[in-house]
Amino acid sequence: MNPILSIIIPCYNSESTIESTLESVISQDFQDWEAIIINDGSTDTTEDIALRWIEKDSRFKYFAKPNEGLGKTRNYGIAKSNGIYILPLDSDNQLIKDFTLDAIAVFEKNQDVGVIYGDAEYFGERTGLWEVAEYDFNKILVDNYIDACAIYRKKLWAEVGGYDENMPHQGNEDWEFWVALGILNVRFQHLKKIVFKYYVSKDSMIRSFNDEMHELNNDYIFKKYSKQYQKHYRELYLKNQNIEEEHLKILKSEKFVIDLFCTTFFGFSVFGLYKIK
């Protein structure tokens, strides 16, 4: 029988972190899962570690391929998965033990929910809480604030064509994916609790980004979803214009009150809005 949940774990030279990541998977309260480990061309001992784990538990599956980057590697693993739900998990992060159990329970009770995510706890070179906001399509258009470590229905991945493999630089595939789901009006649900631990390291891929790389990826996403961005900024402009008009009304009202006061008590008008009869 196929598992309910497929946990997708791309890894590249992950020998120092993957043990803890896989330990967090096997320690989940929810146990009807498969974990697909995809070695994306590692040159360290990642493969040896992964092979030990598939011997330990048959729910772990291992695949190795040449280095192609995060987007292609996630798609590769999901294409080989059998679950109804997908959970992308980076090979240096760790799941909180009740995340998958709580999420599956929400999915089963709410057929209209497409994505479930939560807050995170930093560890490594940074500690503390990463408190994630509610999903807002207009906000996600501007910048990504939801990590890839969320659970979603596999059919949604198929519906949008998977993670975009053509971005100029790897690292923003999850952002593009969340935008694509937002266009489909997919419902996101925030669990309002810590669901995973996020590893912070100076060697992480996202920290290798420079301004030019960010700009190229942003430009790619802006052009791909140009209609949505035009609509968003049109609405934003109109909203700000309305705010400005309301402010002007209030300002005019304040000026009128000042003129009324000055003409009543001092006999002169400051702004010419109240005329003495």
PDB file of C-alpha atoms in Angstrom:
ATOM      1  CA  MET A   1       0.000   0.000   0.000  1.00  0.00           C
ATOM      2  CA  ASN A   2       1.280   3.456  -0.890  1.00  0.00           C
ATOM      3  CA  PRO A   3       2.216   5.862   1.929  1.00  0.00           C
ATOM      4  CA  ILE A   4       0.111   8.924   2.635  1.00  0.00           C
ATOM      5  CA  LEU A   5       3.074  11.313   2.867  1.00  0.00           C
ATOM      6  CA  SER A   6       6.222  11.573   0.754  1.00  0.00           C
ATOM      7  CA  ILE A   7       9.118  13.480   2.317  1.00  0.00           C
ATOM      8  CA  ILE A   8      11.512  14.733  -0.371  1.00  0.00           C
ATOM      9  CA  ILE A   9      15.119  15.258   0.773  1.00  0.00           C
ATOM     10  CA  PRO A  10      17.565  16.644  -1.819  1.00  0.00           C
ATOM     11  CA  CYS A  11      21.147  16.599  -0.575  1.00  0.00           C
ATOM     12  CA  TYR A  12      24.488  17.868  -1.764  1.00  0.00           C
ATOM     13  CA  ASN A  13      27.605  17.332   0.363  1.00  0.00           C
ATOM     14  CA  SER A  14      25.385  16.981   3.426  1.00  0.00           C
ATOM     15  CA  GLU A  15      27.509  14.602   5.513  1.00  0.00           C
ATOM     16  CA  SER A  16      27.601  16.952   8.518  1.00  0.00           C
ATOM     17  CA  THR A  17      23.826  17.463   8.792  1.00  0.00           C
ATOM     18  CA  ILE A  18      21.862  14.692   7.091  1.00  0.00           C
ATOM     19  CA  GLU A  19      21.981  12.255  10.030  1.00  0.00           C
ATOM     20  CA  SER A  20      20.041  14.666  12.234  1.00  0.00           C
ATOM     21  CA  THR A  21      17.632  15.440   9.412  1.00  0.00           C
ATOM     22  CA  LEU A  22      16.803  11.769   8.847  1.00  0.00           C
ATOM     23  CA  GLU A  23      16.543  11.198  12.594  1.00  0.00           C
ATOM     24  CA  SER A  24      13.854  13.887  12.750  1.00  0.00           C
ATOM     25  CA  VAL A  25      11.947  12.051  10.016  1.00  0.00           C
ATOM     26  CA  ILE A  26      11.971   8.658  11.693  1.00  0.00           C
ATOM     27  CA  SER A  27      10.952  10.298  14.999  1.00  0.00           C
ATOM     28  CA  GLN A  28       7.698  11.715  13.606  1.00  0.00           C
ATOM     29  CA  ASP A  29       4.481  10.938  15.464  1.00  0.00           C
ATOM     30  CA  PHE A  30       2.910  10.257  12.075  1.00  0.00           C
ATOM     31  CA  GLN A  31       4.486   7.118  10.623  1.00  0.00           C
ATOM     32  CA  ASP A  32       2.742   6.490   7.286  1.00  0.00           C
ATOM     33  CA  TRP A  33       5.449   8.087   5.193  1.00  0.00           C
ATOM     34  CA  GLU A  34       8.215   7.445   2.718  1.00  0.00           C
ATOM     35  CA  ALA A  35      11.402   9.509   2.637  1.00  0.00           C
ATOM     36  CA  ILE A  36      13.050   9.927  -0.747  1.00  0.00           C
ATOM     37  CA  ILE A  37      16.708  10.919  -0.477  1.00  0.00           C
ATOM     38  CA  ILE A  38      18.164  12.312  -3.704  1.00  0.00           C
ATOM     39  CA  ASN A  39      21.931  12.711  -3.847  1.00  0.00           C
ATOM     40  CA  ASP A  40      22.541  15.622  -6.210  1.00  0.00           C
ATOM     41  CA  GLY A  41      26.126  14.800  -7.151  1.00  0.00           C
ATOM     42  CA  SER A  42      27.736  14.920  -3.697  1.00  0.00           C
ATOM     43  CA  THR A  43      31.488  14.434  -3.425  1.00  0.00           C
ATOM     44  CA  ASP A  44      31.597  13.669   0.305  1.00  0.00           C
ATOM     45  CA  THR A  45      30.250  10.711   2.306  1.00  0.00           C
ATOM     46  CA  THR A  46      26.569  11.635   1.912  1.00  0.00           C
ATOM     47  CA  GLU A  47      25.898   8.459  -0.073  1.00  0.00           C
ATOM     48  CA  ASP A  48      27.432   6.181   2.581  1.00  0.00           C
ATOM     49  CA  ILE A  49      25.237   7.749   5.254  1.00  0.00           C
ATOM     50  CA  ALA A  50      22.093   7.477   3.133  1.00  0.00           C
ATOM     51  CA  LEU A  51      22.747   3.819   2.313  1.00  0.00           C
ATOM     52  CA  ARG A  52      23.016   3.007   6.009  1.00  0.00           C
ATOM     53  CA  TRP A  53      19.608   4.565   6.592  1.00  0.00           C
ATOM     54  CA  ILE A  54      17.836   2.651   3.826  1.00  0.00           C
ATOM     55  CA  GLU A  55      19.189  -0.544   5.382  1.00  0.00           C
ATOM     56  CA  LYS A  56      17.821   0.589   8.739  1.00  0.00           C
ATOM     57  CA  ASP A  57      14.292   1.351   7.477  1.00  0.00           C
ATOM     58  CA  SER A  58      12.748   0.399   4.128  1.00  0.00           C
ATOM     59  CA  ARG A  59      10.657   3.583   4.104  1.00  0.00           C
ATOM     60  CA  PHE A  60      13.850   5.442   3.175  1.00  0.00           C
ATOM     61  CA  LYS A  61      14.568   5.342  -0.556  1.00  0.00           C
ATOM     62  CA  TYR A  62      17.769   6.499  -2.155  1.00  0.00           C
ATOM     63  CA  PHE A  63      18.544   7.868  -5.614  1.00  0.00           C
ATOM     64  CA  ALA A  64      21.776   9.357  -6.953  1.00  0.00           C
ATOM     65  CA  LYS A  65      22.189  11.602  -9.975  1.00  0.00           C
ATOM     66  CA  PRO A  66      24.575  14.223 -11.376  1.00  0.00           C
ATOM     67  CA  ASN A  67      24.480  17.680  -9.835  1.00  0.00           C
ATOM     68  CA  GLU A  68      21.599  19.674 -11.353  1.00  0.00           C
ATOM     69  CA  GLY A  69      20.465  21.976  -8.596  1.00  0.00           C
ATOM     70  CA  LEU A  70      17.625  22.192  -6.121  1.00  0.00           C
ATOM     71  CA  GLY A  71      14.645  22.699  -8.421  1.00  0.00           C
ATOM     72  CA  LYS A  72      15.403  19.749 -10.683  1.00  0.00           C
ATOM     73  CA  THR A  73      16.315  17.572  -7.709  1.00  0.00           C
ATOM     74  CA  ARG A  74      13.040  18.252  -5.924  1.00  0.00           C
ATOM     75  CA  ASN A  75      11.094  17.516  -9.094  1.00  0.00           C
ATOM     76  CA  TYR A  76      13.088  14.329  -9.604  1.00  0.00           C
ATOM     77  CA  GLY A  77      12.210  13.086  -6.133  1.00  0.00           C
ATOM     78  CA  ILE A  78       8.545  14.072  -6.301  1.00  0.00           C
ATOM     79  CA  ALA A  79       8.176  12.325  -9.657  1.00  0.00           C
ATOM     80  CA  LYS A  80       9.290   9.106  -7.949  1.00  0.00           C
ATOM     81  CA  SER A  81       7.052   9.589  -4.908  1.00  0.00           C
ATOM     82  CA  ASN A  82       3.860   7.680  -4.104  1.00  0.00           C
ATOM     83  CA  GLY A  83       2.254   9.834  -1.421  1.00  0.00           C
ATOM     84  CA  ILE A  84      -0.877  11.965  -1.565  1.00  0.00           C
ATOM     85  CA  TYR A  85       0.980  14.774   0.201  1.00  0.00           C
ATOM     86  CA  ILE A  86       4.473  16.173  -0.353  1.00  0.00           C
ATOM     87  CA  LEU A  87       6.879  17.581   2.236  1.00  0.00           C
ATOM     88  CA  PRO A  88      10.126  19.064   0.853  1.00  0.00           C
ATOM     89  CA  LEU A  89      12.829  18.892   3.513  1.00  0.00           C
ATOM     90  CA  ASP A  90      16.309  20.356   3.124  1.00  0.00           C
ATOM     91  CA  SER A  91      19.080  18.041   4.270  1.00  0.00           C
ATOM     92  CA  ASP A  92      20.186  20.404   7.049  1.00  0.00           C
ATOM     93  CA  ASN A  93      16.770  21.137   8.582  1.00  0.00           C
ATOM     94  CA  GLN A  94      14.880  19.082  11.160  1.00  0.00           C
ATOM     95  CA  LEU A  95      11.171  18.343  11.555  1.00  0.00           C
ATOM     96  CA  ILE A  96       9.362  18.862  14.851  1.00  0.00           C
ATOM     97  CA  LYS A  97       7.894  15.488  15.801  1.00  0.00           C
ATOM     98  CA  ASP A  98       4.192  16.408  15.639  1.00  0.00           C
ATOM     99  CA  PHE A  99       4.275  18.497  12.438  1.00  0.00           C
ATOM    100  CA  THR A 100       3.214  15.798   9.983  1.00  0.00           C
ATOM    101  CA  LEU A 101       0.573  14.316  12.297  1.00  0.00           C
ATOM    102  CA  ASP A 102      -1.066  17.699  12.880  1.00  0.00           C
ATOM    103  CA  ALA A 103      -0.912  18.649   9.199  1.00  0.00           C
ATOM    104  CA  ILE A 104      -2.420  15.410   7.895  1.00  0.00           C
ATOM    105  CA  ALA A 105      -5.257  15.735  10.399  1.00  0.00           C
ATOM    106  CA  VAL A 106      -6.043  19.223   9.059  1.00  0.00           C
ATOM    107  CA  PHE A 107      -5.923  18.003   5.450  1.00  0.00           C
ATOM    108  CA  GLU A 108      -8.295  15.130   6.146  1.00  0.00           C
ATOM    109  CA  LYS A 109     -10.856  17.439   7.774  1.00  0.00           C
ATOM    110  CA  ASN A 110     -10.526  20.291   5.254  1.00  0.00           C
ATOM    111  CA  GLN A 111     -10.538  19.266   1.627  1.00  0.00           C
ATOM    112  CA  ASP A 112     -10.192  22.889   0.519  1.00  0.00           C
ATOM    113  CA  VAL A 113      -6.808  23.321   2.222  1.00  0.00           C
ATOM    114  CA  GLY A 114      -3.922  22.900  -0.210  1.00  0.00           C
ATOM    115  CA  VAL A 115      -0.829  23.888   1.776  1.00  0.00           C
ATOM    116  CA  ILE A 116      -0.016  23.692   5.484  1.00  0.00           C
ATOM    117  CA  TYR A 117       2.998  25.415   7.051  1.00  0.00           C
ATOM    118  CA  GLY A 118       4.091  26.936  10.334  1.00  0.00           C
ATOM    119  CA  ASP A 119       6.801  28.807  12.185  1.00  0.00           C
ATOM    120  CA  ALA A 120      10.410  27.686  12.558  1.00  0.00           C
ATOM    121  CA  GLU A 121      13.161  27.704  15.140  1.00  0.00           C
ATOM    122  CA  TYR A 122      16.621  28.821  14.062  1.00  0.00           C
ATOM    123  CA  PHE A 123      19.657  26.793  15.045  1.00  0.00           C
ATOM    124  CA  GLY A 124      23.317  26.785  14.079  1.00  0.00           C
ATOM    125  CA  GLU A 125      24.863  30.236  13.688  1.00  0.00           C
ATOM    126  CA  ARG A 126      21.589  31.870  14.696  1.00  0.00           C
ATOM    127  CA  THR A 127      19.004  31.014  17.318  1.00  0.00           C
ATOM    128  CA  GLY A 128      15.485  32.183  18.027  1.00  0.00           C
ATOM    129  CA  LEU A 129      12.013  32.088  16.522  1.00  0.00           C
ATOM    130  CA  TRP A 130      11.166  32.563  12.863  1.00  0.00           C
ATOM    131  CA  GLU A 131       7.554  33.678  13.073  1.00  0.00           C
ATOM    132  CA  VAL A 132       5.936  33.342   9.663  1.00  0.00           C
ATOM    133  CA  ALA A 133       3.001  35.482   8.561  1.00  0.00           C
ATOM    134  CA  GLU A 134      -0.290  34.295   7.103  1.00  0.00           C
ATOM    135  CA  TYR A 135      -0.244  33.675   3.360  1.00  0.00           C
ATOM    136  CA  ASP A 136      -1.109  36.801   1.415  1.00  0.00           C
ATOM    137  CA  PHE A 137      -0.862  36.671  -2.367  1.00  0.00           C
ATOM    138  CA  ASN A 138      -0.025  40.350  -2.752  1.00  0.00           C
ATOM    139  CA  LYS A 139       2.683  40.009  -0.108  1.00  0.00           C
ATOM    140  CA  ILE A 140       4.207  36.859  -1.610  1.00  0.00           C
ATOM    141  CA  LEU A 141       4.412  38.637  -4.969  1.00  0.00           C
ATOM    142  CA  VAL A 142       6.823  41.139  -3.438  1.00  0.00           C
ATOM    143  CA  ASP A 143       9.102  38.673  -1.650  1.00  0.00           C
ATOM    144  CA  ASN A 144       9.104  35.130  -0.272  1.00  0.00           C
ATOM    145  CA  TYR A 145       8.570  34.656   3.451  1.00  0.00           C
ATOM    146  CA  ILE A 146       7.431  30.999   3.553  1.00  0.00           C
ATOM    147  CA  ASP A 147      10.081  28.284   3.558  1.00  0.00           C
ATOM    148  CA  ALA A 148       9.864  25.242   1.297  1.00  0.00           C
ATOM    149  CA  CYS A 149       9.365  23.066   4.401  1.00  0.00           C
ATOM    150  CA  ALA A 150       5.571  22.900   4.138  1.00  0.00           C
ATOM    151  CA  ILE A 151       3.169  20.095   3.288  1.00  0.00           C
ATOM    152  CA  TYR A 152       0.963  20.290   0.204  1.00  0.00           C
ATOM    153  CA  ARG A 153      -1.215  18.085  -1.947  1.00  0.00           C
ATOM    154  CA  LYS A 154       0.828  16.384  -4.661  1.00  0.00           C
ATOM    155  CA  LYS A 155      -1.813  17.125  -7.289  1.00  0.00           C
ATOM    156  CA  LEU A 156      -1.028  20.842  -6.920  1.00  0.00           C
ATOM    157  CA  TRP A 157       2.612  20.203  -7.830  1.00  0.00           C
ATOM    158  CA  ALA A 158       1.427  18.473 -11.006  1.00  0.00           C
ATOM    159  CA  GLU A 159      -1.086  21.208 -11.769  1.00  0.00           C
ATOM    160  CA  VAL A 160       1.536  23.994 -11.858  1.00  0.00           C
ATOM    161  CA  GLY A 161       4.183  21.869 -13.589  1.00  0.00           C
ATOM    162  CA  GLY A 162       6.414  21.382 -10.560  1.00  0.00           C
ATOM    163  CA  TYR A 163       9.221  23.642  -9.411  1.00  0.00           C
ATOM    164  CA  ASP A 164      10.556  25.962 -12.092  1.00  0.00           C
ATOM    165  CA  GLU A 165      13.843  24.542 -13.372  1.00  0.00           C
ATOM    166  CA  ASN A 166      14.707  27.498 -15.596  1.00  0.00           C
ATOM    167  CA  MET A 167      15.406  30.239 -13.090  1.00  0.00           C
ATOM    168  CA  PRO A 168      18.757  32.006 -13.591  1.00  0.00           C
ATOM    169  CA  HIS A 169      19.999  30.906 -10.149  1.00  0.00           C
ATOM    170  CA  GLN A 170      18.949  28.142  -7.785  1.00  0.00           C
ATOM    171  CA  GLY A 171      17.370  29.110  -4.483  1.00  0.00           C
ATOM    172  CA  ASN A 172      14.068  30.855  -5.228  1.00  0.00           C
ATOM    173  CA  GLU A 173      12.137  27.867  -6.627  1.00  0.00           C
ATOM    174  CA  ASP A 174       9.920  27.711  -3.549  1.00  0.00           C
ATOM    175  CA  TRP A 175       9.016  31.411  -3.934  1.00  0.00           C
ATOM    176  CA  GLU A 176       7.970  30.890  -7.566  1.00  0.00           C
ATOM    177  CA  PHE A 177       6.026  27.789  -6.507  1.00  0.00           C
ATOM    178  CA  TRP A 178       4.054  29.694  -3.859  1.00  0.00           C
ATOM    179  CA  VAL A 179       3.232  32.419  -6.389  1.00  0.00           C
ATOM    180  CA  ALA A 180       2.033  29.792  -8.880  1.00  0.00           C
ATOM    181  CA  LEU A 181      -0.257  28.251  -6.243  1.00  0.00           C
ATOM    182  CA  GLY A 182      -1.562  31.676  -5.291  1.00  0.00           C
ATOM    183  CA  ILE A 183      -2.681  32.246  -8.875  1.00  0.00           C
ATOM    184  CA  LEU A 184      -4.745  29.058  -8.551  1.00  0.00           C
ATOM    185  CA  ASN A 185      -6.321  30.488  -5.358  1.00  0.00           C
ATOM    186  CA  VAL A 186      -4.963  27.599  -3.321  1.00  0.00           C
ATOM    187  CA  ARG A 187      -5.792  27.893   0.362  1.00  0.00           C
ATOM    188  CA  PHE A 188      -2.777  28.041   2.696  1.00  0.00           C
ATOM    189  CA  GLN A 189      -3.184  27.253   6.393  1.00  0.00           C
ATOM    190  CA  HIS A 190      -0.730  28.332   9.066  1.00  0.00           C
ATOM    191  CA  LEU A 191      -0.488  26.037  12.097  1.00  0.00           C
ATOM    192  CA  LYS A 192       0.618  28.899  14.389  1.00  0.00           C
ATOM    193  CA  LYS A 193       3.339  26.784  15.978  1.00  0.00           C
ATOM    194  CA  ILE A 194       6.938  25.755  15.345  1.00  0.00           C
ATOM    195  CA  VAL A 195       6.959  22.903  12.818  1.00  0.00           C
ATOM    196  CA  PHE A 196      10.642  22.604  11.921  1.00  0.00           C
ATOM    197  CA  LYS A 197      14.134  23.731  12.833  1.00  0.00           C
ATOM    198  CA  TYR A 198      15.917  25.879  10.252  1.00  0.00           C
ATOM    199  CA  TYR A 199      19.691  25.531  10.060  1.00  0.00           C
ATOM    200  CA  VAL A 200      21.653  28.740   9.596  1.00  0.00           C
ATOM    201  CA  SER A 201      25.187  28.477   8.239  1.00  0.00           C
ATOM    202  CA  LYS A 202      27.579  30.777   6.425  1.00  0.00           C
ATOM    203  CA  ASP A 203      27.916  28.037   3.799  1.00  0.00           C
ATOM    204  CA  SER A 204      24.198  27.769   2.983  1.00  0.00           C
ATOM    205  CA  MET A 205      23.190  28.237  -0.637  1.00  0.00           C
ATOM    206  CA  ILE A 206      20.964  31.242  -0.033  1.00  0.00           C
ATOM    207  CA  ARG A 207      23.812  33.099   1.703  1.00  0.00           C
ATOM    208  CA  SER A 208      25.919  32.732  -1.429  1.00  0.00           C
ATOM    209  CA  PHE A 209      23.460  34.975  -3.272  1.00  0.00           C
ATOM    210  CA  ASN A 210      24.687  38.419  -4.241  1.00  0.00           C
ATOM    211  CA  ASP A 211      22.574  41.398  -5.312  1.00  0.00           C
ATOM    212  CA  GLU A 212      22.941  40.584  -9.004  1.00  0.00           C
ATOM    213  CA  MET A 213      21.722  37.008  -8.526  1.00  0.00           C
ATOM    214  CA  HIS A 214      18.715  38.229  -6.524  1.00  0.00           C
ATOM    215  CA  GLU A 215      17.939  40.801  -9.204  1.00  0.00           C
ATOM    216  CA  LEU A 216      18.077  38.224 -12.015  1.00  0.00           C
ATOM    217  CA  ASN A 217      15.754  35.824 -10.195  1.00  0.00           C
ATOM    218  CA  ASN A 218      13.366  38.643  -9.276  1.00  0.00           C
ATOM    219  CA  ASP A 219      13.309  39.834 -12.863  1.00  0.00           C
ATOM    220  CA  TYR A 220      12.588  36.292 -14.071  1.00  0.00           C
ATOM    221  CA  ILE A 221       9.604  35.893 -11.713  1.00  0.00           C
ATOM    222  CA  PHE A 222       8.299  39.408 -12.426  1.00  0.00           C
ATOM    223  CA  LYS A 223       8.314  38.727 -16.174  1.00  0.00           C
ATOM    224  CA  LYS A 224       6.778  35.257 -15.820  1.00  0.00           C
ATOM    225  CA  TYR A 225       3.859  36.652 -13.815  1.00  0.00           C
ATOM    226  CA  SER A 226       3.730  40.124 -15.353  1.00  0.00           C
ATOM    227  CA  LYS A 227      -0.091  40.227 -15.497  1.00  0.00           C
ATOM    228  CA  GLN A 228      -0.368  39.492 -11.784  1.00  0.00           C
ATOM    229  CA  TYR A 229       2.277  42.098 -10.927  1.00  0.00           C
ATOM    230  CA  GLN A 230       0.579  44.746 -13.059  1.00  0.00           C
ATOM    231  CA  LYS A 231      -2.724  44.056 -11.306  1.00  0.00           C
ATOM    232  CA  HIS A 232      -1.041  44.071  -7.890  1.00  0.00           C
ATOM    233  CA  TYR A 233       0.729  47.386  -8.370  1.00  0.00           C
ATOM    234  CA  ARG A 234      -2.346  48.957  -9.943  1.00  0.00           C
ATOM    235  CA  GLU A 235      -4.355  48.016  -6.854  1.00  0.00           C
ATOM    236  CA  LEU A 236      -1.550  49.192  -4.598  1.00  0.00           C
ATOM    237  CA  TYR A 237      -1.404  52.542  -6.412  1.00  0.00           C
ATOM    238  CA  LEU A 238      -5.154  53.041  -6.170  1.00  0.00           C
ATOM    239  CA  LYS A 239      -5.105  52.095  -2.500  1.00  0.00           C
ATOM    240  CA  ASN A 240      -2.341  54.611  -1.768  1.00  0.00           C
ATOM    241  CA  GLN A 241      -4.130  57.231  -3.840  1.00  0.00           C
ATOM    242  CA  ASN A 242      -7.284  56.736  -1.774  1.00  0.00           C
ATOM    243  CA  ILE A 243      -5.243  57.020   1.409  1.00  0.00           C
ATOM    244  CA  GLU A 244      -3.738  60.273   0.125  1.00  0.00           C
ATOM    245  CA  GLU A 245      -7.160  61.651  -0.783  1.00  0.00           C
ATOM    246  CA  GLU A 246      -8.485  60.787   2.667  1.00  0.00           C
ATOM    247  CA  HIS A 247      -5.463  62.452   4.223  1.00  0.00           C
ATOM    248  CA  LEU A 248      -6.092  65.592   2.169  1.00  0.00           C
ATOM    249  CA  LYS A 249      -9.700  65.646   3.328  1.00  0.00           C
ATOM    250  CA  ILE A 250      -8.582  65.446   6.940  1.00  0.00           C
ATOM    251  CA  LEU A 251      -5.933  68.102   6.362  1.00  0.00           C
ATOM    252  CA  LYS A 252      -8.470  70.428   4.756  1.00  0.00           C
ATOM    253  CA  SER A 253     -10.769  69.836   7.677  1.00  0.00           C
ATOM    254  CA  GLU A 254      -7.976  70.673  10.125  1.00  0.00           C
ATOM    255  CA  LYS A 255      -7.200  73.848   8.182  1.00  0.00           C
ATOM    256  CA  PHE A 256     -10.846  74.823   8.275  1.00  0.00           C
ATOM    257  CA  VAL A 257     -10.948  74.384  12.049  1.00  0.00           C
ATOM    258  CA  ILE A 258      -7.773  76.469  12.425  1.00  0.00           C
ATOM    259  CA  ASP A 259      -9.252  79.207  10.216  1.00  0.00           C
ATOM    260  CA  LEU A 260     -12.496  79.135  12.166  1.00  0.00           C
ATOM    261  CA  PHE A 261     -10.569  79.512  15.440  1.00  0.00           C
ATOM    262  CA  CYS A 262      -8.335  82.309  14.163  1.00  0.00           C
ATOM    263  CA  THR A 263     -11.124  84.324  12.573  1.00  0.00           C
ATOM    264  CA  THR A 264     -13.335  83.942  15.617  1.00  0.00           C
ATOM    265  CA  PHE A 265     -10.762  85.001  18.201  1.00  0.00           C
ATOM    266  CA  PHE A 266      -8.162  87.008  16.269  1.00  0.00           C
ATOM    267  CA  GLY A 267     -10.084  88.339  13.279  1.00  0.00           C
ATOM    268  CA  PHE A 268      -7.877  86.891  10.508  1.00  0.00           C
ATOM    269  CA  SER A 269      -7.812  83.758   8.334  1.00  0.00           C
ATOM    270  CA  VAL A 270      -4.654  81.663   7.941  1.00  0.00           C
ATOM    271  CA  PHE A 271      -5.714  79.535   4.982  1.00  0.00           C
ATOM    272  CA  GLY A 272      -8.628  81.528   3.593  1.00  0.00           C
ATOM    273  CA  LEU A 273     -11.055  78.669   4.159  1.00  0.00           C
ATOM    274  CA  TYR A 274     -13.365  80.502   6.585  1.00  0.00           C
ATOM    275  CA  LYS A 275     -14.656  83.854   5.527  1.00  0.00           C
ATOM    276  CA  ILE A 276     -15.887  86.462   8.024  1.00  0.00           C
ATOM    277  CA  LYS A 277     -19.377  87.545   7.148  1.00  0.00           C
TER     278      LYS A 277
END
